[in-house]
Amino acid sequence: MNGREPVGRRAFVVGTGAALLAGQAGVARAAVTDGPLPDFHPALKDALTFPLAWGNSPIRDFRAWRRAARAKVEESLLVDREDGTPYAPEFQLRTEQDGYTAELVTLSLTRHERVRAALLTPHGPGPFPAVLLLHDHGAKFDIGKEKLVRPWYDGARLASAQAWTEKYFSGRFVGDELARRGYVVLVADALGWGDRGPLAYDQQQALASNFYHLGSSLAGLMAREDARAVGFLARLERVDRRRIAAVGFSMGAFRAWQAAALTDGLAATAAVCWMTGLKEMMVPGNNTLRGQSSYYMLHPGLPRHLDFPDVASIAAPRPMLFVNGGLDPLFPADGVRVAHEKLRAVWRSRHAEERLHLRTWPDLGHVFVDRMQDEVFGWLDRVL
């Protein structure tokens, strides 16, 4: 032998593979870098051209493009539609609040599970405009709907919910505020939160993996449930089905514009602190690279066809409001700028620029504080 230590099989395979990919057969280098990205991730990003995006796609009729783009998103969900499953709602724990009635409703958003949601209805004859309110992730699983609606039904969760509103919402329960302003509000737990949890942070990736092994998808389930929740609101006699909006913060914002892409039942959408270009998000240090929480927003293969703003654009030219904080560490300015440019181009192509509102609060981070809420509430009043 030449006196060197023998090279283990794994080290040889990894090192040689990296060298060959780099075009340097005699020089080994690390195959994983920037914790954790493959060292050839720039080449993977360069290969993403989003060929189905409006303007890139050969489809020139916008309605035909919307159908094709929505079909591609639905295919990526890996979860079938539930159009034939009865909601079969059961109402309980009704109580009167200041200006509205609060109750819990248990319903079937899929054929697999019954889900408990909070339903708030303004006092008065109706029918009322309605908001599907979508809770955030926040790595806090003991509460879900309780992040947005005061839990009159569970004193044990109240302290946790109040602390959350103080941290992100200026001490307000956003759902209660909307109900007092005259909106029917529906908030349900996503799988893993509140009544459907609590999940531990480090269990998310395993949960998502198990879904994939079973031929399904965690993110796809959440997307389907949110779209179905829109349909439930539209069936309530107390709701004006022509005036339903989706509103969400953080992961809830992702859910909101995703729901708008998947159903025509939403007349307007407000997304607070979740919009970016995919390539600008997939950079060293970004929270997405941790995995775990990302699996709630991961549809395998979809980036080969559409970027995040391309998916949101399926909802054009309906009114949409995108709000971000200029100091938000999760969504740096370059990613927000790229996404906003794409969104603006689509609404402009529909001669509907006035229906798209892109708002940045330069002094705020990843929050949905009172002044941001007031702007969203006022916008809803105008567009619904």
Short mmCIF file of C-alpha atoms in Angstrom, two decimals:
data_model
loop_
_atom_site.label_atom_id
_atom_site.label_comp_id
_atom_site.label_asym_id
_atom_site.label_seq_id
_atom_site.Cartn_x
_atom_site.Cartn_y
_atom_site.Cartn_z
CA MET A 1 0.00 0.00 0.00
CA ASN A 2 1.06 3.66 -0.24
CA GLY A 3 1.00 4.26 3.51
CA ARG A 4 -2.28 6.26 3.50
CA GLU A 5 -5.27 5.41 5.65
CA PRO A 6 -7.84 3.30 3.74
CA VAL A 7 -10.76 5.33 2.45
CA GLY A 8 -14.15 4.24 3.77
CA ARG A 9 -16.80 3.38 1.19
CA ARG A 10 -19.15 6.20 2.24
CA ALA A 11 -16.41 8.82 2.17
CA PHE A 12 -15.32 7.63 -1.25
CA VAL A 13 -18.85 7.67 -2.69
CA VAL A 14 -19.76 11.09 -1.27
CA GLY A 15 -16.44 12.70 -2.12
CA THR A 16 -16.25 11.26 -5.60
CA GLY A 17 -19.87 12.17 -6.30
CA ALA A 18 -19.28 15.77 -5.29
CA ALA A 19 -16.13 15.98 -7.35
CA LEU A 20 -17.79 14.59 -10.45
CA LEU A 21 -20.71 16.98 -10.09
CA ALA A 22 -18.22 19.81 -9.88
CA GLY A 23 -16.42 18.58 -12.98
CA GLN A 24 -13.22 17.96 -10.99
CA ALA A 25 -12.78 14.19 -10.91
CA GLY A 26 -9.61 14.31 -8.85
CA VAL A 27 -10.75 16.83 -6.23
CA ALA A 28 -13.16 15.83 -3.48
CA ARG A 29 -15.16 18.40 -1.56
CA ALA A 30 -18.07 18.48 0.85
CA ALA A 31 -21.36 17.35 -0.70
CA VAL A 32 -23.52 19.21 1.81
CA THR A 33 -22.90 22.79 2.77
CA ASP A 34 -24.53 25.90 4.17
CA GLY A 35 -26.49 23.81 6.67
CA PRO A 36 -27.99 21.87 5.10
CA LEU A 37 -28.02 22.49 1.36
CA PRO A 38 -26.40 20.34 -1.32
CA ASP A 39 -23.29 22.09 -2.53
CA PHE A 40 -24.79 22.12 -6.03
CA HIS A 41 -27.95 23.94 -4.89
CA PRO A 42 -27.22 26.95 -7.15
CA ALA A 43 -27.52 24.65 -10.17
CA LEU A 44 -30.83 23.31 -8.88
CA LYS A 45 -32.15 26.84 -8.40
CA ASP A 46 -30.98 27.87 -11.88
CA ALA A 47 -32.97 24.98 -13.32
CA LEU A 48 -36.20 26.38 -11.84
CA THR A 49 -37.68 28.51 -14.60
CA PHE A 50 -41.35 28.21 -13.56
CA PRO A 51 -42.55 27.38 -17.08
CA LEU A 52 -46.24 27.32 -16.13
CA ALA A 53 -46.21 30.87 -14.68
CA TRP A 54 -48.45 33.41 -16.40
CA GLY A 55 -46.24 35.06 -19.00
CA ASN A 56 -43.92 32.05 -19.24
CA SER A 57 -46.61 29.56 -20.15
CA PRO A 58 -47.51 29.13 -23.83
CA ILE A 59 -51.16 29.41 -22.77
CA ARG A 60 -52.27 32.92 -23.65
CA ASP A 61 -55.94 32.81 -22.63
CA PHE A 62 -56.01 33.76 -18.94
CA ARG A 63 -58.99 31.60 -18.01
CA ALA A 64 -57.41 28.59 -19.68
CA TRP A 65 -54.14 29.35 -17.88
CA ARG A 66 -55.92 29.53 -14.51
CA ARG A 67 -57.47 26.11 -15.12
CA ALA A 68 -54.13 24.60 -16.10
CA ALA A 69 -52.23 26.19 -13.21
CA ARG A 70 -54.87 25.21 -10.65
CA ALA A 71 -54.88 21.65 -11.98
CA LYS A 72 -51.11 21.47 -11.52
CA VAL A 73 -51.39 22.73 -7.94
CA GLU A 74 -54.15 20.24 -7.18
CA GLU A 75 -52.09 17.41 -8.65
CA SER A 76 -49.20 18.36 -6.36
CA LEU A 77 -51.38 18.25 -3.23
CA LEU A 78 -51.55 14.43 -3.35
CA VAL A 79 -54.90 14.66 -1.54
CA ASP A 80 -58.18 14.13 -3.36
CA ARG A 81 -60.97 16.68 -3.35
CA GLU A 82 -63.81 16.08 -0.90
CA ASP A 83 -66.72 17.55 -2.82
CA GLY A 84 -69.05 14.67 -1.94
CA THR A 85 -68.36 14.51 1.80
CA PRO A 86 -71.18 16.04 3.89
CA TYR A 87 -70.08 18.70 6.39
CA ALA A 88 -72.67 17.43 8.89
CA PRO A 89 -72.11 20.34 11.32
CA GLU A 90 -72.85 20.01 15.03
CA PHE A 91 -73.14 23.28 16.99
CA GLN A 92 -72.38 23.54 20.69
CA LEU A 93 -71.23 25.74 23.60
CA ARG A 94 -73.00 28.83 22.32
CA THR A 95 -72.49 32.07 24.24
CA GLU A 96 -73.36 35.72 23.77
CA GLN A 97 -70.51 38.22 23.54
CA ASP A 98 -70.35 41.99 23.05
CA GLY A 99 -71.96 42.43 19.64
CA TYR A 100 -71.79 38.82 18.44
CA THR A 101 -72.59 35.20 19.23
CA ALA A 102 -69.79 32.68 19.68
CA GLU A 103 -70.21 28.94 19.27
CA LEU A 104 -68.20 25.86 18.45
CA VAL A 105 -68.99 23.79 15.38
CA THR A 106 -67.73 20.29 14.67
CA LEU A 107 -67.70 19.36 10.98
CA SER A 108 -66.16 17.08 8.39
CA LEU A 109 -63.64 18.92 6.23
CA THR A 110 -62.50 15.55 4.88
CA ARG A 111 -63.92 12.04 5.08
CA HIS A 112 -61.20 11.06 7.54
CA GLU A 113 -61.76 13.29 10.56
CA ARG A 114 -64.17 15.60 12.36
CA VAL A 115 -62.71 19.03 13.13
CA ARG A 116 -63.81 21.51 15.80
CA ALA A 117 -63.88 25.18 14.83
CA ALA A 118 -64.88 28.48 16.40
CA LEU A 119 -67.75 30.27 14.67
CA LEU A 120 -68.61 33.90 15.49
CA THR A 121 -71.76 35.60 14.19
CA PRO A 122 -72.58 39.32 14.54
CA HIS A 123 -75.85 40.32 16.16
CA GLY A 124 -78.44 41.36 13.61
CA PRO A 125 -80.54 39.93 10.79
CA GLY A 126 -77.80 39.12 8.25
CA PRO A 127 -76.76 37.74 5.89
CA PHE A 128 -73.28 39.00 6.73
CA PRO A 129 -69.94 39.08 4.95
CA ALA A 130 -67.66 36.36 6.28
CA VAL A 131 -63.97 35.76 6.95
CA LEU A 132 -62.19 32.44 6.98
CA LEU A 133 -59.49 33.26 9.50
CA LEU A 134 -56.38 31.08 9.30
CA HIS A 135 -54.00 30.66 12.22
CA ASP A 136 -50.21 30.85 12.10
CA HIS A 137 -47.59 28.20 12.86
CA GLY A 138 -45.27 29.90 15.35
CA ALA A 139 -43.92 26.54 16.62
CA LYS A 140 -46.67 26.78 19.26
CA PHE A 141 -49.06 23.86 19.05
CA ASP A 142 -51.10 23.93 22.25
CA ILE A 143 -53.38 26.55 20.69
CA GLY A 144 -54.56 26.96 17.10
CA LYS A 145 -57.91 28.67 16.66
CA GLU A 146 -57.35 30.15 20.11
CA LYS A 147 -54.59 32.35 18.68
CA LEU A 148 -57.30 34.28 16.88
CA VAL A 149 -60.49 33.80 18.91
CA ARG A 150 -60.75 34.21 22.70
CA PRO A 151 -61.36 30.68 24.03
CA TRP A 152 -64.54 31.21 26.07
CA TYR A 153 -64.87 27.41 26.21
CA ASP A 154 -61.46 26.58 27.70
CA GLY A 155 -60.02 28.55 30.61
CA ALA A 156 -56.85 26.45 30.59
CA ARG A 157 -55.95 27.75 27.12
CA LEU A 158 -56.87 31.36 27.79
CA ALA A 159 -53.56 32.39 29.38
CA SER A 160 -51.58 30.86 26.52
CA ALA A 161 -53.83 32.54 23.96
CA GLN A 162 -53.60 35.94 25.63
CA ALA A 163 -49.80 35.72 25.76
CA TRP A 164 -49.77 34.94 22.02
CA THR A 165 -51.94 37.92 21.17
CA GLU A 166 -49.68 40.18 23.24
CA LYS A 167 -46.65 38.95 21.32
CA TYR A 168 -48.01 39.25 17.80
CA PHE A 169 -51.41 41.01 17.72
CA SER A 170 -51.16 43.96 20.15
CA GLY A 171 -53.21 42.01 22.66
CA ARG A 172 -56.19 41.70 20.32
CA PHE A 173 -58.07 38.56 19.32
CA VAL A 174 -58.39 39.24 15.60
CA GLY A 175 -61.46 37.04 15.14
CA ASP A 176 -63.39 38.79 17.90
CA GLU A 177 -62.49 42.17 16.40
CA LEU A 178 -63.82 41.10 13.01
CA ALA A 179 -67.06 39.77 14.51
CA ARG A 180 -67.64 43.07 16.30
CA ARG A 181 -67.16 44.80 12.95
CA GLY A 182 -69.96 42.74 11.37
CA TYR A 183 -68.23 39.67 9.91
CA VAL A 184 -69.08 36.04 10.43
CA VAL A 185 -65.76 34.42 11.39
CA LEU A 186 -64.71 30.78 11.11
CA VAL A 187 -61.42 29.50 12.58
CA ALA A 188 -60.44 25.82 12.67
CA ASP A 189 -57.37 24.01 13.97
CA ALA A 190 -54.94 22.69 11.40
CA LEU A 191 -53.67 19.18 12.08
CA GLY A 192 -51.20 19.34 14.97
CA TRP A 193 -52.64 22.36 16.79
CA GLY A 194 -55.15 22.81 19.60
CA ASP A 195 -57.79 20.08 19.62
CA ARG A 196 -55.83 18.26 16.88
CA GLY A 197 -52.55 18.25 18.79
CA PRO A 198 -50.41 19.31 20.39
CA LEU A 199 -47.64 18.21 18.09
CA ALA A 200 -44.02 18.58 19.18
CA TYR A 201 -41.80 20.72 16.97
CA ASP A 202 -39.40 17.88 16.19
CA GLN A 203 -42.25 15.54 15.21
CA GLN A 204 -43.33 17.56 12.18
CA GLN A 205 -40.88 16.06 9.73
CA ALA A 206 -41.75 12.51 10.80
CA LEU A 207 -45.47 13.27 10.51
CA ALA A 208 -44.99 14.65 7.00
CA SER A 209 -42.80 11.69 6.02
CA ASN A 210 -45.46 9.28 7.21
CA PHE A 211 -48.05 11.06 5.09
CA TYR A 212 -45.79 10.68 2.05
CA HIS A 213 -45.24 6.98 2.78
CA LEU A 214 -49.01 6.60 2.85
CA GLY A 215 -49.34 8.24 -0.55
CA SER A 216 -50.67 11.48 0.90
CA SER A 217 -49.40 14.88 2.05
CA LEU A 218 -49.56 16.92 5.24
CA ALA A 219 -49.44 20.21 3.33
CA GLY A 220 -51.98 18.90 0.84
CA LEU A 221 -54.38 17.98 3.63
CA MET A 222 -54.19 21.47 5.10
CA ALA A 223 -54.78 23.03 1.67
CA ARG A 224 -57.83 20.85 1.00
CA GLU A 225 -59.30 21.52 4.44
CA ASP A 226 -58.95 25.28 4.03
CA ALA A 227 -60.66 25.23 0.64
CA ARG A 228 -63.46 23.09 2.07
CA ALA A 229 -63.91 25.53 4.95
CA VAL A 230 -64.71 28.22 2.39
CA GLY A 231 -67.46 25.99 1.04
CA PHE A 232 -68.88 25.49 4.51
CA LEU A 233 -69.14 29.23 5.10
CA ALA A 234 -70.89 29.65 1.76
CA ARG A 235 -73.58 27.18 2.85
CA LEU A 236 -74.52 29.02 6.04
CA GLU A 237 -77.73 31.03 5.72
CA ARG A 238 -76.22 33.73 7.93
CA VAL A 239 -73.46 34.34 5.33
CA ASP A 240 -73.62 36.32 2.10
CA ARG A 241 -71.77 33.81 -0.07
CA ARG A 242 -70.70 36.54 -2.51
CA ARG A 243 -68.74 38.29 0.26
CA ILE A 244 -66.37 35.74 1.78
CA ALA A 245 -62.72 36.59 2.39
CA ALA A 246 -59.71 34.69 3.72
CA VAL A 247 -57.34 36.40 6.15
CA GLY A 248 -54.19 34.96 7.70
CA PHE A 249 -50.92 35.82 9.39
CA SER A 250 -47.61 34.02 8.78
CA MET A 251 -48.41 30.41 7.84
CA GLY A 252 -52.02 31.56 7.91
CA ALA A 253 -51.17 34.04 5.16
CA PHE A 254 -49.72 31.22 3.06
CA ARG A 255 -52.93 29.30 3.68
CA ALA A 256 -55.04 32.30 2.70
CA TRP A 257 -53.55 32.95 -0.73
CA GLN A 258 -53.32 29.20 -1.35
CA ALA A 259 -57.04 28.83 -0.63
CA ALA A 260 -57.75 31.70 -3.01
CA ALA A 261 -55.85 29.81 -5.71
CA LEU A 262 -57.81 26.61 -5.09
CA THR A 263 -61.37 27.94 -4.88
CA ASP A 264 -63.41 30.65 -6.54
CA GLY A 265 -65.53 30.93 -3.40
CA LEU A 266 -63.32 33.69 -1.97
CA ALA A 267 -64.15 37.23 -3.04
CA ALA A 268 -61.01 38.72 -1.44
CA THR A 269 -57.85 37.65 0.40
CA ALA A 270 -55.54 39.38 2.87
CA ALA A 271 -52.16 37.74 3.51
CA VAL A 272 -49.96 39.19 6.26
CA CYS A 273 -46.27 38.23 6.42
CA TRP A 274 -45.99 35.34 3.98
CA MET A 275 -44.99 36.06 0.42
CA THR A 276 -41.64 35.69 -1.28
CA GLY A 277 -39.90 34.27 -4.30
CA LEU A 278 -38.87 30.65 -3.80
CA LYS A 279 -35.28 31.14 -4.98
CA GLU A 280 -34.79 34.10 -2.67
CA MET A 281 -36.11 32.06 0.25
CA MET A 282 -33.83 29.06 -0.34
CA VAL A 283 -30.66 30.72 0.95
CA PRO A 284 -28.34 29.91 3.86
CA GLY A 285 -29.79 30.98 7.18
CA ASN A 286 -33.43 31.04 6.12
CA ASN A 287 -35.84 29.34 8.49
CA THR A 288 -37.17 27.15 5.67
CA LEU A 289 -33.89 25.24 5.54
CA ARG A 290 -34.56 23.66 8.92
CA GLY A 291 -37.23 21.39 7.45
CA GLN A 292 -39.78 20.63 10.18
CA SER A 293 -42.28 23.52 9.86
CA SER A 294 -41.67 23.75 6.11
CA TYR A 295 -43.53 20.51 5.54
CA TYR A 296 -46.85 22.26 6.14
CA MET A 297 -46.13 24.35 3.04
CA LEU A 298 -44.29 21.84 0.86
CA HIS A 299 -45.92 20.37 -2.26
CA PRO A 300 -43.35 18.08 -3.93
CA GLY A 301 -42.53 18.93 -7.51
CA LEU A 302 -44.65 22.09 -7.70
CA PRO A 303 -41.61 24.44 -7.98
CA ARG A 304 -40.75 22.75 -11.28
CA HIS A 305 -43.82 24.56 -12.61
CA LEU A 306 -44.84 27.51 -10.43
CA ASP A 307 -43.31 29.94 -7.93
CA PHE A 308 -45.22 31.06 -4.82
CA PRO A 309 -46.51 34.30 -6.40
CA ASP A 310 -47.50 32.32 -9.50
CA VAL A 311 -49.76 30.15 -7.35
CA ALA A 312 -51.27 33.20 -5.64
CA SER A 313 -51.87 34.74 -9.08
CA ILE A 314 -54.37 32.01 -9.93
CA ALA A 315 -56.78 34.12 -7.86
CA ALA A 316 -56.37 37.17 -10.14
CA PRO A 317 -58.07 39.50 -10.76
CA ARG A 318 -59.96 39.22 -7.46
CA PRO A 319 -58.98 41.74 -4.74
CA MET A 320 -55.88 40.70 -2.78
CA LEU A 321 -53.85 42.46 -0.09
CA PHE A 322 -50.30 41.38 0.71
CA VAL A 323 -48.71 42.91 3.79
CA ASN A 324 -45.15 42.41 5.01
CA GLY A 325 -42.85 43.88 7.60
CA GLY A 326 -39.69 45.50 6.31
CA LEU A 327 -37.76 44.04 9.25
CA ASP A 328 -39.19 40.53 8.91
CA PRO A 329 -36.23 38.10 9.15
CA LEU A 330 -38.23 35.26 7.59
CA PHE A 331 -38.95 37.10 4.35
CA PRO A 332 -36.04 39.33 3.29
CA ALA A 333 -36.71 42.34 1.11
CA ASP A 334 -35.29 40.86 -2.11
CA GLY A 335 -37.70 37.91 -1.98
CA VAL A 336 -40.66 40.14 -1.22
CA ARG A 337 -39.70 42.47 -4.07
CA VAL A 338 -39.45 39.62 -6.59
CA ALA A 339 -42.82 38.25 -5.52
CA HIS A 340 -44.51 41.64 -5.63
CA GLU A 341 -43.19 42.30 -9.13
CA LYS A 342 -44.64 39.01 -10.34
CA LEU A 343 -47.99 39.67 -8.69
CA ARG A 344 -48.16 43.19 -10.03
CA ALA A 345 -47.47 41.99 -13.58
CA VAL A 346 -50.35 39.52 -13.47
CA TRP A 347 -52.94 41.98 -12.13
CA ARG A 348 -51.70 44.58 -14.62
CA SER A 349 -52.21 42.11 -17.45
CA ARG A 350 -55.85 41.81 -16.31
CA HIS A 351 -56.23 45.63 -16.17
CA ALA A 352 -56.97 45.23 -12.46
CA GLU A 353 -54.01 46.87 -10.71
CA GLU A 354 -56.38 48.73 -8.39
CA ARG A 355 -57.50 45.37 -6.94
CA LEU A 356 -54.00 44.39 -5.84
CA HIS A 357 -52.57 46.09 -2.76
CA LEU A 358 -48.92 45.47 -1.83
CA ARG A 359 -48.00 47.02 1.49
CA THR A 360 -44.72 47.07 3.40
CA TRP A 361 -44.40 48.44 6.93
CA PRO A 362 -40.71 49.41 7.01
CA ASP A 363 -40.46 49.61 10.82
CA LEU A 364 -42.17 46.29 11.61
CA GLY A 365 -41.06 42.69 11.66
CA HIS A 366 -42.99 39.41 11.68
CA VAL A 367 -46.11 40.67 13.44
CA PHE A 368 -49.75 41.59 12.83
CA VAL A 369 -50.12 44.49 15.23
CA ASP A 370 -53.13 46.78 15.71
CA ARG A 371 -52.28 49.35 13.04
CA MET A 372 -51.76 46.59 10.47
CA GLN A 373 -55.05 45.00 11.54
CA ASP A 374 -56.91 48.30 11.20
CA GLU A 375 -55.61 48.65 7.65
CA VAL A 376 -56.73 45.13 6.77
CA PHE A 377 -60.14 45.65 8.37
CA GLY A 378 -60.66 48.89 6.46
CA TRP A 379 -59.63 47.21 3.22
CA LEU A 380 -62.11 44.39 3.80
CA ASP A 381 -64.88 46.91 4.43
CA ARG A 382 -64.13 48.49 1.05
CA VAL A 383 -63.78 45.39 -1.12
CA LEU A 384 -66.52 43.13 0.29
#
